[in-house]
Coordinates of C-alpha atoms and ligand atoms in Angstrom, one line a residue:
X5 CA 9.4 8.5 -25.3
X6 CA 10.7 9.5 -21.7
X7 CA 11.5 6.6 -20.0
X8 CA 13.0 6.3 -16.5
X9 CA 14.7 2.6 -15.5
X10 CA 14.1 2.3 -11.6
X11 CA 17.0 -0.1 -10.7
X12 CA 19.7 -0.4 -13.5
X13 CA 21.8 -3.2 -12.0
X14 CA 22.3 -6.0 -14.8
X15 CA 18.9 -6.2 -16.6
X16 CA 17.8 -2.7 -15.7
X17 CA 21.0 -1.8 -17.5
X18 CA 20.7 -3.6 -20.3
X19 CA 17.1 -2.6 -21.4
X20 CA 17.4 1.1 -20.7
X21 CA 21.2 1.0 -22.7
X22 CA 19.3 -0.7 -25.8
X23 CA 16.5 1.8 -25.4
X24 CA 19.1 4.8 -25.6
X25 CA 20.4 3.7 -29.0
X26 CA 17.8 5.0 -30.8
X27 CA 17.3 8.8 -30.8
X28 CA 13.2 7.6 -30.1
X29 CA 13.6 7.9 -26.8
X30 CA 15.2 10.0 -23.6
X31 CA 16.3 7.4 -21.1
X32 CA 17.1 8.0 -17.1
X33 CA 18.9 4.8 -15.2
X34 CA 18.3 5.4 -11.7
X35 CA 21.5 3.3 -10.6
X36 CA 23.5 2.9 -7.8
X37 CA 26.9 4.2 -7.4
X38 CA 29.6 3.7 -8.7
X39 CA 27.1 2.5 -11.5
X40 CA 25.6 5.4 -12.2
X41 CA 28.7 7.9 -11.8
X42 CA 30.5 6.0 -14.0
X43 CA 27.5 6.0 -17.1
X44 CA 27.6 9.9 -16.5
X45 CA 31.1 10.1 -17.5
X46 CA 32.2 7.5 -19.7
X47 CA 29.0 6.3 -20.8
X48 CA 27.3 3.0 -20.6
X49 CA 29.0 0.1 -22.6
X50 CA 26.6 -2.5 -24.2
X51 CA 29.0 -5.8 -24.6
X52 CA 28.3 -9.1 -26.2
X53 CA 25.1 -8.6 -28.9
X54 CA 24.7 -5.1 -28.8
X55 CA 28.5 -4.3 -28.6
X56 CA 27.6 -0.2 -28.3
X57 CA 28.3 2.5 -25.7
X58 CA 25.3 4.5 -25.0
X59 CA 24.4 7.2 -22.9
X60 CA 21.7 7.8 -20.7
X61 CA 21.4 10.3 -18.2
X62 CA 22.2 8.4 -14.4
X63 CA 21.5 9.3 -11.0
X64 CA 20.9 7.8 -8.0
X65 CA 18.0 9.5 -6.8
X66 CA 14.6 8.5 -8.3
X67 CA 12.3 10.6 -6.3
X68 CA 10.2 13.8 -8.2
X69 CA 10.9 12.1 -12.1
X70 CA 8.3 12.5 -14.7
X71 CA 8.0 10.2 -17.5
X72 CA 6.4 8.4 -20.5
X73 CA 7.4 5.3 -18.8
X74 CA 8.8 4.1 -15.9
X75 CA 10.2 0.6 -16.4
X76 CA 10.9 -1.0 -12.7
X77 CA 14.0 -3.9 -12.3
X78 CA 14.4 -3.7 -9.1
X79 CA 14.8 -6.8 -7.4
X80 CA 11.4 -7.7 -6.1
X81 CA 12.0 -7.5 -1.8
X82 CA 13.0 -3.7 -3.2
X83 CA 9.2 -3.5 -4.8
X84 CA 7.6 -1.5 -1.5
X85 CA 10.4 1.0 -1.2
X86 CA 10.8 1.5 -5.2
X87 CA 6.9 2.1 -4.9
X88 CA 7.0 4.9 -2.4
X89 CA 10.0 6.9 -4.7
X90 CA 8.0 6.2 -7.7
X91 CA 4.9 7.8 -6.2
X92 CA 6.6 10.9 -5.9
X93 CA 6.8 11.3 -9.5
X94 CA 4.8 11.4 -12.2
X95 CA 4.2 8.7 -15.4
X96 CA 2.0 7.6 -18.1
X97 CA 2.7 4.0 -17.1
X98 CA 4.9 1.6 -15.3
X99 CA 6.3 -1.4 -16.2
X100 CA 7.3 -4.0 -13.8
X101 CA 9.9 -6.1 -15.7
X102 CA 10.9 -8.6 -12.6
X103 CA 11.2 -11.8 -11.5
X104 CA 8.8 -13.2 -8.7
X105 CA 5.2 -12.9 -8.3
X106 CA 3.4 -9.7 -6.4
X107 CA 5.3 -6.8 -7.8
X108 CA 2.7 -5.5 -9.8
X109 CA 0.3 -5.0 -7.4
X110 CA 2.8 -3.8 -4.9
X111 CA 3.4 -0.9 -7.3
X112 CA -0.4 -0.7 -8.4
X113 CA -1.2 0.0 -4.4
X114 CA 1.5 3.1 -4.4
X115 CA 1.2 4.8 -7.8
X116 CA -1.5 6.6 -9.7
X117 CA -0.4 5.4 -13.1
X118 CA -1.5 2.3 -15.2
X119 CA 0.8 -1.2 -14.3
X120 CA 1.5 -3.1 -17.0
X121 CA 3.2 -6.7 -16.4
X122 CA 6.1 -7.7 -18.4
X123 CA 8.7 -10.8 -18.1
X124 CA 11.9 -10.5 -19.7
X125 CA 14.2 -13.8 -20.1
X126 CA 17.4 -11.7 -21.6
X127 CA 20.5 -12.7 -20.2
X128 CA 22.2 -10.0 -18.5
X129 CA 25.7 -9.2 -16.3
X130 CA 26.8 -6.5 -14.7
X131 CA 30.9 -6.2 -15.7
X132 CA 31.7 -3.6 -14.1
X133 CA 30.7 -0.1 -13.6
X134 CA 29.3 1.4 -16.6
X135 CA 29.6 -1.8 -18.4
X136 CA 26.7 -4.6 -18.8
X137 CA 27.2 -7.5 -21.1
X138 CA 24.3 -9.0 -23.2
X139 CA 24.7 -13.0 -22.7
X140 CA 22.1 -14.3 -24.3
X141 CA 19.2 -12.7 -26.6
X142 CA 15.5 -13.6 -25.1
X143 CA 12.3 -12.2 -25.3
X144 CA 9.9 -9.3 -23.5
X145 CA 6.1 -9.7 -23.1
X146 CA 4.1 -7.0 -21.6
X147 CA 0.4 -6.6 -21.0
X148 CA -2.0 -6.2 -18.5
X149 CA -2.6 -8.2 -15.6
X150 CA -6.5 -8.4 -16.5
X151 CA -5.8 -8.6 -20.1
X152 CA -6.5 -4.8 -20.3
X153 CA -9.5 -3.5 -17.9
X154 CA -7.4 -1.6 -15.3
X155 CA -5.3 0.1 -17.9
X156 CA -6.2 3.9 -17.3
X157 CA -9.1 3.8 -20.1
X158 CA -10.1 2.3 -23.4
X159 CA -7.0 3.3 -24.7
X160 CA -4.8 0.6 -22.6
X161 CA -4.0 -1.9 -25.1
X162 CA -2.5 0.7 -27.5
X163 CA -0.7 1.9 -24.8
X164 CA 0.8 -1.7 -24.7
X165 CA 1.1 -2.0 -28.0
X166 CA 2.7 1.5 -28.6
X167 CA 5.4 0.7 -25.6
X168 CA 6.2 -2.7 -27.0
X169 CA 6.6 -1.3 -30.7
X170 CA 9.1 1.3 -29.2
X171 CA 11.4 -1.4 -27.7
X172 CA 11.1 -3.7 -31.3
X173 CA 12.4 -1.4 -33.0
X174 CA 15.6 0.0 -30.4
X175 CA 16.0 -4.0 -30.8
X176 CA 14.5 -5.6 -27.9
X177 CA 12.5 -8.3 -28.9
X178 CA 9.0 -7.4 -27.9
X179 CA 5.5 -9.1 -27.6
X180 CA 2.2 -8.1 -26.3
X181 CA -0.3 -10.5 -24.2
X182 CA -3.3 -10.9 -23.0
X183 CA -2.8 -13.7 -20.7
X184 CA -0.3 -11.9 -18.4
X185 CA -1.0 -14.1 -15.5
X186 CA -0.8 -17.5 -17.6
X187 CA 2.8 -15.5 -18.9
X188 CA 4.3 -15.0 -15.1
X189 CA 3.8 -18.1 -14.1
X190 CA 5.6 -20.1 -16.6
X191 CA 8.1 -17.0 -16.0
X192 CA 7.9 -18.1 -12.4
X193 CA 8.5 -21.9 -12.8
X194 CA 11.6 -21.0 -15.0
X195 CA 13.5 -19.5 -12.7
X196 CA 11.6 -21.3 -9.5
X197 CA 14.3 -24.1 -11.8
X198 CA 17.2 -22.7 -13.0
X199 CA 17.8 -19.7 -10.4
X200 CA 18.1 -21.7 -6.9
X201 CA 19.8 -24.5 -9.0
X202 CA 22.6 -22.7 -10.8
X203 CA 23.0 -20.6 -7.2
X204 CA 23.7 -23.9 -5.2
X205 CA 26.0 -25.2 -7.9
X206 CA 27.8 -22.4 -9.1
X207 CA 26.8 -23.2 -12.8
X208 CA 25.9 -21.4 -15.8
X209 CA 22.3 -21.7 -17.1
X210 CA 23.4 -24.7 -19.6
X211 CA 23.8 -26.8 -16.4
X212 CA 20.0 -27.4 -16.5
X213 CA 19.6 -28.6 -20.1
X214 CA 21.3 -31.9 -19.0
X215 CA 22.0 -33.9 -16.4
X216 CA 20.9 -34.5 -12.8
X217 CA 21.0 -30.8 -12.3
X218 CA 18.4 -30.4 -15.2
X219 CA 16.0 -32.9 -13.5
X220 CA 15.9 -30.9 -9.9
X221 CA 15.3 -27.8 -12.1
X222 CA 12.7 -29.5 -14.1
X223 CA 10.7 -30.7 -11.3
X224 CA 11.1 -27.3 -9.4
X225 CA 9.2 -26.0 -12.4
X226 CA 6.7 -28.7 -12.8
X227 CA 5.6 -28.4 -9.3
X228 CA 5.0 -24.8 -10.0
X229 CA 2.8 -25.5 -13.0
X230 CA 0.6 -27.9 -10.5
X231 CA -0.2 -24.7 -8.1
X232 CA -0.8 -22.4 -11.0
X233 CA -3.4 -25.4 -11.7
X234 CA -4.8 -25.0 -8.1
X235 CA -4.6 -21.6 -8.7
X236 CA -6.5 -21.5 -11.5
X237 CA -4.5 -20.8 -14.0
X238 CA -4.2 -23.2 -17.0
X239 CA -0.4 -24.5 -17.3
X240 CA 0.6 -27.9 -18.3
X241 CA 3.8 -29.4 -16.7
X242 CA 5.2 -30.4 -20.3
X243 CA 4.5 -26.6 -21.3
X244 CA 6.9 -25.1 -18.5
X245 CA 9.1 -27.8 -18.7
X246 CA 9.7 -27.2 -22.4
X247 CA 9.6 -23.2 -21.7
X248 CA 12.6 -23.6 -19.1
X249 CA 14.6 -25.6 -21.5
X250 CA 14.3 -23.7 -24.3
X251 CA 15.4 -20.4 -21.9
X252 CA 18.6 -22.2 -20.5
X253 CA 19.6 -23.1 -23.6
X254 CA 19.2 -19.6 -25.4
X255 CA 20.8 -18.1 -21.9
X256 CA 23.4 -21.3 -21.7
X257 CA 26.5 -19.1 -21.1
X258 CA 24.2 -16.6 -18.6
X259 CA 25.3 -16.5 -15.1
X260 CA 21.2 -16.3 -13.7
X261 CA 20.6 -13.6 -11.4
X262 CA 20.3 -15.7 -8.8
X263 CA 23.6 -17.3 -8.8
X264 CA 25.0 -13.8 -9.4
X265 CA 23.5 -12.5 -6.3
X266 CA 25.4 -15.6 -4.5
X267 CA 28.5 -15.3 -5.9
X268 CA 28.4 -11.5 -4.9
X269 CA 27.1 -12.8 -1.4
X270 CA 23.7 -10.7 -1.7
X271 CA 20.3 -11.4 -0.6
X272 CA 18.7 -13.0 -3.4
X273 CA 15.0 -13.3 -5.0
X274 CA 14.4 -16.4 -3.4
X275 CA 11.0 -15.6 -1.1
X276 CA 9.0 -14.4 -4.2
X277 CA 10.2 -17.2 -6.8
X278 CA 10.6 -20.8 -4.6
X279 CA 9.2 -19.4 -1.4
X280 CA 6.3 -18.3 -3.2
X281 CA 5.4 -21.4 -4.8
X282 CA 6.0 -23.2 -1.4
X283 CA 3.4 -20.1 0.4
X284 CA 0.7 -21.0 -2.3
X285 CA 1.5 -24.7 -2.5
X286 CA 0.3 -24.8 1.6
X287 CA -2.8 -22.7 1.0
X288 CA -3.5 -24.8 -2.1
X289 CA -2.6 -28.5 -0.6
X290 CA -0.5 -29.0 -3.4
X291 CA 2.8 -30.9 -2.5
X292 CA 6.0 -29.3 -3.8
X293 CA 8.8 -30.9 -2.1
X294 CA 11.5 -29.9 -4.6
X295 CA 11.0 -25.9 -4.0
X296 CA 10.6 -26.7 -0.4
X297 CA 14.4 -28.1 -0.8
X298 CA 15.3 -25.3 -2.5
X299 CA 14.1 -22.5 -0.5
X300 CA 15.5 -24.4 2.8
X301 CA 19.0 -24.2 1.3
X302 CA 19.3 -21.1 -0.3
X303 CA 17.6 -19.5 2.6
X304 CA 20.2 -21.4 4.9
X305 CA 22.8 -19.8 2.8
X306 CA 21.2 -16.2 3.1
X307 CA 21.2 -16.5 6.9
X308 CA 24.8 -17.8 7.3
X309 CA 26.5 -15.1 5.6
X310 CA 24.2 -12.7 7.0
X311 CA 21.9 -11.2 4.3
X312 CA 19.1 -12.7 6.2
X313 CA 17.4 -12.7 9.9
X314 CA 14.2 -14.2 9.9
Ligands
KPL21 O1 15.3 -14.4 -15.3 C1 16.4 -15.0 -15.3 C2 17.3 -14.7 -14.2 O2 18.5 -15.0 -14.3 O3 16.8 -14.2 -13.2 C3 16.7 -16.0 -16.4 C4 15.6 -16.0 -17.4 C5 16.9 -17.3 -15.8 C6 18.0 -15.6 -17.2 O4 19.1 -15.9 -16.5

């Protein structure tokens, strides 16, 4: 396949460098610089699992491409503008593989191509430039929002099912679903817990398996699981609790991307994780005191090193 990556910082990076292993497919990072400069001439090196330089073709510009698939990683208050490049181009399908909630239909409203959904709860860092590390081996699922009916035709689920055997075999693990929505939500109460929390604390993933740091996280995420009740989507508060667990301890030595963006004093994903449970906690009348917290502080700390104004 042709595949284009549309934001190859640390995940981005790491799923389009395991991609270009395998003489299957023809990967493009659309990267920032020094990023992508330094993948054009040295390569990109995989650390920690995959322990492999690769080398896709980089550049910084991701208007006019035309591919088999376009995988998006941008960080999700990037969605619109990534949606207007993308449109200029032309693919089979997109992938949104991001945190937060609303990125697929921010793409879908831009881009005449089929969206499919997809979490991804690989651990992932950004060294340096050219250089991602693998720190911790998770999982991909992909499908469509609907379970299938706005894929281009009839032929949608294979179109899943041929995308998510391609990455199996480069060596992502890869499954299909048909209960995408049920899927980003338990995505969303992970990191509605372990993001914000390992931000404000400066820890590693591990620091919510145990501990009073584990039991802000874990309510975090069990409030979450009460609005995708109100929202209508089934999701027990044992279920996400359990799911969050299992992904900080299979991540334990990850720095999340959350607490990277802090430590590199960025703007982080906080409005579509936390601040969107709290946005559909008020519309719902579901109390969720704990991402309330949360997206108070982190938002605190975005406005007083100046990554935010409103
Ligand atoms: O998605 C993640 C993130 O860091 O944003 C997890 C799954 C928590 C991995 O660190």
């Amino acid at each position: 396949m042709e595949i284009v990556v549309f934001g190859a910082g640390s995940l981005g990076s790491l799923v389009g460098g395991v991609l270009a292993r395998t003489d299957e497919h023809t990967v493009t990072l659309v990267a920032r610089e020094p990023h992508a400069r330094a993948i054009r001439e040295s390569g990109l090196r995989l650390g920690g699992e995959f322990d492999e330089t690769v080398t896709p073709d980089a550049t910084t510009d991701g208007s006019n491409l035309a591919a088999d698939l376009a995988i998006v990683t941008v960080k999700s208050f990037d969605t619109p503008a990534a949606a207007e490049t993308l449109a200029t181009g032309a693919f089979d399908a997109v992938l949104s593989l991001q945190n937060g909630m609303g990125n697929e239909e921010t793409l879908a409203a831009a881009i005449d191509a089929p969206i499919l959904a997809g979490t991804a709860t690989y651990g992932a860092i950004l060294q340096e430039p050219g250089v991602v590390e693998c720190t911790g081996l998770g999982e991909i699922v992909l499908g469509w929002l609907d379970g299938g009916s706005t894929g281009s035709d009839s032929n949608s689920s294979t179109q899943a099912t041929h995308i998510g055997g391609a990455f199996d075999r480069a060596g992502l693990e890869t499954a299909i679903a048909e209960d995408m929505p049920r899927r980003l939500w338990t995505k969303l109460a992970i990191n509605a817990g372990i993001n914000p929390v390992t931000a404000l604390t400066g820890t590693t993933n591990d620091a919510v398996s145990s501990g009073p740091a584990a039991e802000v996280a874990r309510d975090a995420a069990r409030e979450t699981a009460r609005v995708a009740e109100a929202a209508g989507v089934s999701l027990c508060e044992r279920e996400v609790v359990t799911a969050m667990d299992r992904v900080a301890t299979g991540t334990a030595a990850n720095t999340s991307s959350m607490a990277q963006d802090v430590a590199a004093g960025r703007r982080t994903e906080i409005d579509s994780i936390n601040g969107y449970v709290v946005e559909r906690a008020t519309a719902l009348e579901v109390d969720v005191p704990t991402n309330q917290i949360l997206t108070t502080l982190i938002r605190t700390w975005e406005r007083g090193c100046g990554v935010r104004t409103a």
